[in-house]
mmCIF file of C-alpha atoms in Angstrom:
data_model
loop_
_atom_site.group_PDB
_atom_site.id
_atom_site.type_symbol
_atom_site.label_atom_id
_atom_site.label_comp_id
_atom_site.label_asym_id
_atom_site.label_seq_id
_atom_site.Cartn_x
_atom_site.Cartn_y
_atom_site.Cartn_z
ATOM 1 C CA UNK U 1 8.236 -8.848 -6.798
ATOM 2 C CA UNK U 2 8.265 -9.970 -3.255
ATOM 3 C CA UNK U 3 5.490 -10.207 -1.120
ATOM 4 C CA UNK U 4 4.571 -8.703 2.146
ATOM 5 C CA UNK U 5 4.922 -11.767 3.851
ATOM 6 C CA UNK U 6 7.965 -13.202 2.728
ATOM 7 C CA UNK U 7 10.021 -10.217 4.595
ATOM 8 C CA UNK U 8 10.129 -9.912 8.061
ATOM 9 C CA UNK U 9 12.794 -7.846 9.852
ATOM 10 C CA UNK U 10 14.380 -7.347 13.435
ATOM 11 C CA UNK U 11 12.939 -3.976 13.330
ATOM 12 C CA UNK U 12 14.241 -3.378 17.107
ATOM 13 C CA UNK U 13 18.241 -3.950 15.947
ATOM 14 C CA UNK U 14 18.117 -1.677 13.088
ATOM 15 C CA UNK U 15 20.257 1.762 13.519
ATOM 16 C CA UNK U 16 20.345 3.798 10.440
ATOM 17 C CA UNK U 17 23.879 4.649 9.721
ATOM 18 C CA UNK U 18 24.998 8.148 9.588
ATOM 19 C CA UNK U 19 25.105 8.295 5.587
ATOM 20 C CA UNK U 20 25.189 11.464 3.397
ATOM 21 C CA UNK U 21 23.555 14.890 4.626
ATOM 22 C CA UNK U 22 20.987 17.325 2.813
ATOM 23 C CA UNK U 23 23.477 20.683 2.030
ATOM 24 C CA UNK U 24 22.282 23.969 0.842
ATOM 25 C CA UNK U 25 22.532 24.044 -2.982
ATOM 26 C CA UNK U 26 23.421 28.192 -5.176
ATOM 27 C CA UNK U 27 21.717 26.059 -7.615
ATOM 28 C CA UNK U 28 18.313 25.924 -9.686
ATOM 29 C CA UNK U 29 17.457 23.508 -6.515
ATOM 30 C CA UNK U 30 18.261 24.713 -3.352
ATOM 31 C CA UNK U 31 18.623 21.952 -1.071
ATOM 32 C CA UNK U 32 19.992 18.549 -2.356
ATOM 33 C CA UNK U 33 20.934 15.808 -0.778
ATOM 34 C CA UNK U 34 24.660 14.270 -1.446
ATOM 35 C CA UNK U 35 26.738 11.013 -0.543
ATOM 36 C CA UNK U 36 29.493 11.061 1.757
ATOM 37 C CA UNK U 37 31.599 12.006 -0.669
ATOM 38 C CA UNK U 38 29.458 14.748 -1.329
ATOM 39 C CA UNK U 39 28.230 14.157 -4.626
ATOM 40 C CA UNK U 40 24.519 14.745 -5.227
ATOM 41 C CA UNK U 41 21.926 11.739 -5.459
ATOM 42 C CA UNK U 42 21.107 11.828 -8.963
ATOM 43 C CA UNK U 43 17.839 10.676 -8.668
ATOM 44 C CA UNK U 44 16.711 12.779 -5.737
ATOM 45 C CA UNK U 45 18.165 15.884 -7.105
ATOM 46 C CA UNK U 46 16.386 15.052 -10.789
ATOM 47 C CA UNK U 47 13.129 14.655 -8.379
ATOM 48 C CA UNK U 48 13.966 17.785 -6.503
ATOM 49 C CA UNK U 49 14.377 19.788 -9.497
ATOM 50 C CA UNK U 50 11.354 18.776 -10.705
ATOM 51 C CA UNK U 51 9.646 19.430 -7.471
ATOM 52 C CA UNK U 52 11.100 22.877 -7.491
ATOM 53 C CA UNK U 53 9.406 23.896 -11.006
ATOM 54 C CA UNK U 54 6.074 22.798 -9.801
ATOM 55 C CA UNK U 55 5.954 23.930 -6.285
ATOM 56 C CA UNK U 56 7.433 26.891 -3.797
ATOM 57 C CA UNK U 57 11.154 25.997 -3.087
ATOM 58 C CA UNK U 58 10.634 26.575 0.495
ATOM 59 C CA UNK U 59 9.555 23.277 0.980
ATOM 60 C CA UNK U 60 12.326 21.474 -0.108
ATOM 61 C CA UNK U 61 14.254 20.885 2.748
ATOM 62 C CA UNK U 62 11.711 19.140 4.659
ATOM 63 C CA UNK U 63 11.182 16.827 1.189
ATOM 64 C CA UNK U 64 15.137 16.337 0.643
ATOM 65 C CA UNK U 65 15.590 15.081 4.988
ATOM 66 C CA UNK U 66 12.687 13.291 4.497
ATOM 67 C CA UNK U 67 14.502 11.356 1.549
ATOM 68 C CA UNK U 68 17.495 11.520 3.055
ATOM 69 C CA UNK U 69 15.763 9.159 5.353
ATOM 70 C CA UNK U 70 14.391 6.710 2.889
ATOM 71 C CA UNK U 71 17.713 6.255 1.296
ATOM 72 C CA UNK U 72 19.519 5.594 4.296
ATOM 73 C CA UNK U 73 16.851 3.234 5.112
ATOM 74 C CA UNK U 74 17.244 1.165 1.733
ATOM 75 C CA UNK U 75 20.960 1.106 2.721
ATOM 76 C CA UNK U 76 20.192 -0.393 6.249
ATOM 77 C CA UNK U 77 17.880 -2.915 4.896
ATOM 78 C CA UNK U 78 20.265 -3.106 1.405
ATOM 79 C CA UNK U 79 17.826 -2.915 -1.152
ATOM 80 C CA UNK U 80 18.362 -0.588 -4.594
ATOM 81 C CA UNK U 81 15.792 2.543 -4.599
ATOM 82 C CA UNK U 82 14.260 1.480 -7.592
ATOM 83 C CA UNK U 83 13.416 -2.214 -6.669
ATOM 84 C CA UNK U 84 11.909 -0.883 -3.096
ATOM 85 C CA UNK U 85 8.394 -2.198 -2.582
ATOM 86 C CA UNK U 86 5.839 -1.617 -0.089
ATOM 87 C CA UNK U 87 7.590 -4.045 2.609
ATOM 88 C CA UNK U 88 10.147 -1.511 3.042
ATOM 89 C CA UNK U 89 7.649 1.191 3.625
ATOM 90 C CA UNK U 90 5.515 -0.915 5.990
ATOM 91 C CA UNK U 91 9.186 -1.625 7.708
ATOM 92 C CA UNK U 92 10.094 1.662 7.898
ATOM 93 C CA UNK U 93 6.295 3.209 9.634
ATOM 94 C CA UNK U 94 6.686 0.756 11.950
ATOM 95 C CA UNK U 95 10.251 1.387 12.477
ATOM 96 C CA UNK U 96 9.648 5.588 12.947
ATOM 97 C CA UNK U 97 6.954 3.866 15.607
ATOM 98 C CA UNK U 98 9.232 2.886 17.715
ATOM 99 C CA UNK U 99 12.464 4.193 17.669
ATOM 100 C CA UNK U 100 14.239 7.348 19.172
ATOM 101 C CA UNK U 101 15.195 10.195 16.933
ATOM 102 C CA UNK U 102 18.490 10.896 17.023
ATOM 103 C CA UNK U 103 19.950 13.726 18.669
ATOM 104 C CA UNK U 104 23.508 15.438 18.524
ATOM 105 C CA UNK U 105 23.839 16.020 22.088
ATOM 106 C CA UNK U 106 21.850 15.129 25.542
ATOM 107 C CA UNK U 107 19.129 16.798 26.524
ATOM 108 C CA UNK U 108 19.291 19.117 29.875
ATOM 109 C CA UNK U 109 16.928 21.144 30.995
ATOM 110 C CA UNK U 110 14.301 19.811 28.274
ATOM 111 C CA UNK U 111 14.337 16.343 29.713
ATOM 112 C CA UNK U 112 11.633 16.839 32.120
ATOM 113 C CA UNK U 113 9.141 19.086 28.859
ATOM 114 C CA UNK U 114 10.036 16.796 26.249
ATOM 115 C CA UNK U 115 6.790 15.551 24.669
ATOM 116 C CA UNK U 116 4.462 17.523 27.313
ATOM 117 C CA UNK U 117 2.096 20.213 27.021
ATOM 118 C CA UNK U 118 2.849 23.582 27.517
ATOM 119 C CA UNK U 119 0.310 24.846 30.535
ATOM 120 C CA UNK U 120 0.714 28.764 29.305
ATOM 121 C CA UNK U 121 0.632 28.413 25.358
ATOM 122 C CA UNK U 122 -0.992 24.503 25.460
ATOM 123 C CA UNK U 123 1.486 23.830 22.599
ATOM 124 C CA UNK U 124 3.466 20.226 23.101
ATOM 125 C CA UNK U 125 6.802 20.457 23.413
ATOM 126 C CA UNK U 126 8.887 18.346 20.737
ATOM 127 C CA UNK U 127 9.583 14.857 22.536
ATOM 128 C CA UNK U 128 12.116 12.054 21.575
ATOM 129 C CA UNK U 129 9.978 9.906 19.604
ATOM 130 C CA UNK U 130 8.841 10.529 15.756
ATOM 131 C CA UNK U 131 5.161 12.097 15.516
ATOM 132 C CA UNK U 132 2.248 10.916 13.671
ATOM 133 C CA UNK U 133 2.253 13.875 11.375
ATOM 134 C CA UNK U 134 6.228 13.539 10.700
ATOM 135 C CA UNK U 135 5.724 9.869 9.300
ATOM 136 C CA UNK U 136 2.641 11.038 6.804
ATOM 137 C CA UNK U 137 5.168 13.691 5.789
ATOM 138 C CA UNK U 138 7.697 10.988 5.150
ATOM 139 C CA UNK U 139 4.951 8.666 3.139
ATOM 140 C CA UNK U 140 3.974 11.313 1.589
ATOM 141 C CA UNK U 141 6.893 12.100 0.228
ATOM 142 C CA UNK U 142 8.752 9.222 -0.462
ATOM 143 C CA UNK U 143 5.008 8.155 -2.471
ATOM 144 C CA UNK U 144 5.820 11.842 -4.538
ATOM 145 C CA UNK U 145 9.039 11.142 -5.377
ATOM 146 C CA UNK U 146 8.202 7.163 -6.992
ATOM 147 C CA UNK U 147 5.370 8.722 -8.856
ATOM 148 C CA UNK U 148 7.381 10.998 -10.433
ATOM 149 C CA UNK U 149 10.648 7.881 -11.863
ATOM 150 C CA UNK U 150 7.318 5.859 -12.351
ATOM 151 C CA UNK U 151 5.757 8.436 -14.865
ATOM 152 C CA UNK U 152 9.625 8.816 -16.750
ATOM 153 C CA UNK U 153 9.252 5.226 -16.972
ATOM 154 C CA UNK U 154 12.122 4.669 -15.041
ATOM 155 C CA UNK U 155 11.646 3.731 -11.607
ATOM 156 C CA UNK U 156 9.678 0.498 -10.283
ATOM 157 C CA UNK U 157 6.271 -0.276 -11.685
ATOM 158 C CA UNK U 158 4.443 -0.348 -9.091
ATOM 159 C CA UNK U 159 4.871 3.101 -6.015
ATOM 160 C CA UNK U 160 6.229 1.031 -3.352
ATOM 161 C CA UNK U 161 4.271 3.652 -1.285
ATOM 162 C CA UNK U 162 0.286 1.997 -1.716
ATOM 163 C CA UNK U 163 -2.672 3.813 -1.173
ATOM 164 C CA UNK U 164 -5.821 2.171 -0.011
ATOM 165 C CA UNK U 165 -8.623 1.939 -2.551
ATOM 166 C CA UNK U 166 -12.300 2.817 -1.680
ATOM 167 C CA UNK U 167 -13.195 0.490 -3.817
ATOM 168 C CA UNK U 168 -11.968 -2.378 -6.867
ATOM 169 C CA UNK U 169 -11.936 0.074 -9.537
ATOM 170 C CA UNK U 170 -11.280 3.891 -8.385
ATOM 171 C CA UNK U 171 -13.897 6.115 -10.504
ATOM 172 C CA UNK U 172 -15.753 3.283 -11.794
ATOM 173 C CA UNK U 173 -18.941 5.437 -11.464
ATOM 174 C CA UNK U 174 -17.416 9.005 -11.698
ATOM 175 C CA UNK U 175 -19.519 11.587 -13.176
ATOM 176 C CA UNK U 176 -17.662 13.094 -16.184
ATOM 177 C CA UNK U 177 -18.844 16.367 -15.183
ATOM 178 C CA UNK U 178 -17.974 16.105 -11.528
ATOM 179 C CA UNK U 179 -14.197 16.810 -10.748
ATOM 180 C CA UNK U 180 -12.134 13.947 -10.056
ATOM 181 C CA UNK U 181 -11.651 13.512 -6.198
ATOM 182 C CA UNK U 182 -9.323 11.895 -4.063
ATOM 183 C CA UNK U 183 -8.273 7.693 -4.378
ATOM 184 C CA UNK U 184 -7.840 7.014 -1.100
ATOM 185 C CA UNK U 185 -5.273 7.716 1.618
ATOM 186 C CA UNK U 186 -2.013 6.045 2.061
ATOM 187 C CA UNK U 187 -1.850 2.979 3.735
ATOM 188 C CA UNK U 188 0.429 3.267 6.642
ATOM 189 C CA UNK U 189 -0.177 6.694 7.406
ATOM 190 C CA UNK U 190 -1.081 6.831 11.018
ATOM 191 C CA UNK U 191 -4.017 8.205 12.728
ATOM 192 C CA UNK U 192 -3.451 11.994 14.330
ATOM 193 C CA UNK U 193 -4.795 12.398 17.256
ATOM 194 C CA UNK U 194 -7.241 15.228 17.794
ATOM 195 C CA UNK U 195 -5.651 17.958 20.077
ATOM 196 C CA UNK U 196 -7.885 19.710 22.550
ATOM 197 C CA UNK U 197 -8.445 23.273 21.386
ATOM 198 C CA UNK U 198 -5.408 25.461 22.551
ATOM 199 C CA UNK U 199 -6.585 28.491 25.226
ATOM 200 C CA UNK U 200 -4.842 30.319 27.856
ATOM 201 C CA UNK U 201 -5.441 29.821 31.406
ATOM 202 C CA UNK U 202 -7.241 32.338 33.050
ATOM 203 C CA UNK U 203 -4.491 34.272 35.163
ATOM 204 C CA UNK U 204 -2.834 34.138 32.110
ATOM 205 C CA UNK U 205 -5.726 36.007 30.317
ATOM 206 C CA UNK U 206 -5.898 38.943 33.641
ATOM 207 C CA UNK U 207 -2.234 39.393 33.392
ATOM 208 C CA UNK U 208 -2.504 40.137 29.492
#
């Protein structure tokens, strides 16, 4: 297995090429995502199915783009899904740091909101770069579907996806009685920043 330190990337070249899409599915699972020929991606659709018989199907779309992601990523940077280890994940955080998302067409009228604050509702408006919250999403994910081909015994042996430990051994000193809690959070998640409690201005509040 590599090591962190013997890959280093030009994170700022990388463009993810425009590979596969996530369709709708009449199936048992109803999102997948396919190649460009349109076939399914046999290991994210065995995930997804699983996925699907353990929790509500409404939140598989989000799960299949956000793997859609990773695997176009592991094409960029060519390496197979199942030899992927935590230097593509690092890559890849720090990659969603800095790059723009992608967007179909220009933006208009939104160019002067994007990423700002709402002064009536004090919600932010969506802005160009990836959030805080949508890379967790994506770790979180991407650490969900490697535990799941590393319990069939199938996928790499180690979730490329770390978390970090609280201590050498987690629950060395758990109480047998106590439920088990959490290890530890993932590594490269990114901090969220607190948001100021949303309110509505004052003439706002007369006028309602």
């Amino acid at each position: 297995m590599r090591s962190l330190d013997e890959v280093e990337r030009d994170l700022g070249s990388i463009r993810l090429p425009r590979w596969g899409k996530v369709v709708p599915s009449e199936g048992v699972v109803p999102w997948l995502v396919v190649d460009p020929d349109g076939v399914p991606v046999d290991p994210v659709r065995r995930y997804l199915r699983d996925f699907v018989a353990r929790n509500r199907p409404g939140s598989v779309r989000s799960y299949a783009y956000a793997l859609l992601r990773w695997w176009r990523w592991l094409r960029v940077v060519q390496v197979e899904w199942d030899r992927a280890t935590s230097a593509e994940v690092r890559d890849l955080v720090l990659w969603l740091k800095q790059t723009t998302k992608p967007r179909i067409s220009p933006r208009t009228k939104s160019v002067s909101t994007a990423g700002m604050v709402n002064p009536i509702t004090r919600k932010r408006n969506p802005g160009d770069q990836y959030q805080p919250r949508t890379i967790r999403h994506s770790n979180a994910v991407v650490r969900s579907f490697y535990e799941f081909w590393i319990e069939t015994g199938h996928g790499p042996l180690v979730n490329p996806v770390p978390l970090d430990r609280r201590g050498s051994r987690p629950h060395a000193h758990h109480n047998p009685l106590d439920p088990f809690g959490p290890e530890g959070r993932i590594r490269y998640n990114p901090k969220i920043p607190k948001a100021r409690p949303r309110e509505i201005p004052d003439e706002r509040w007369n006028d309602l």
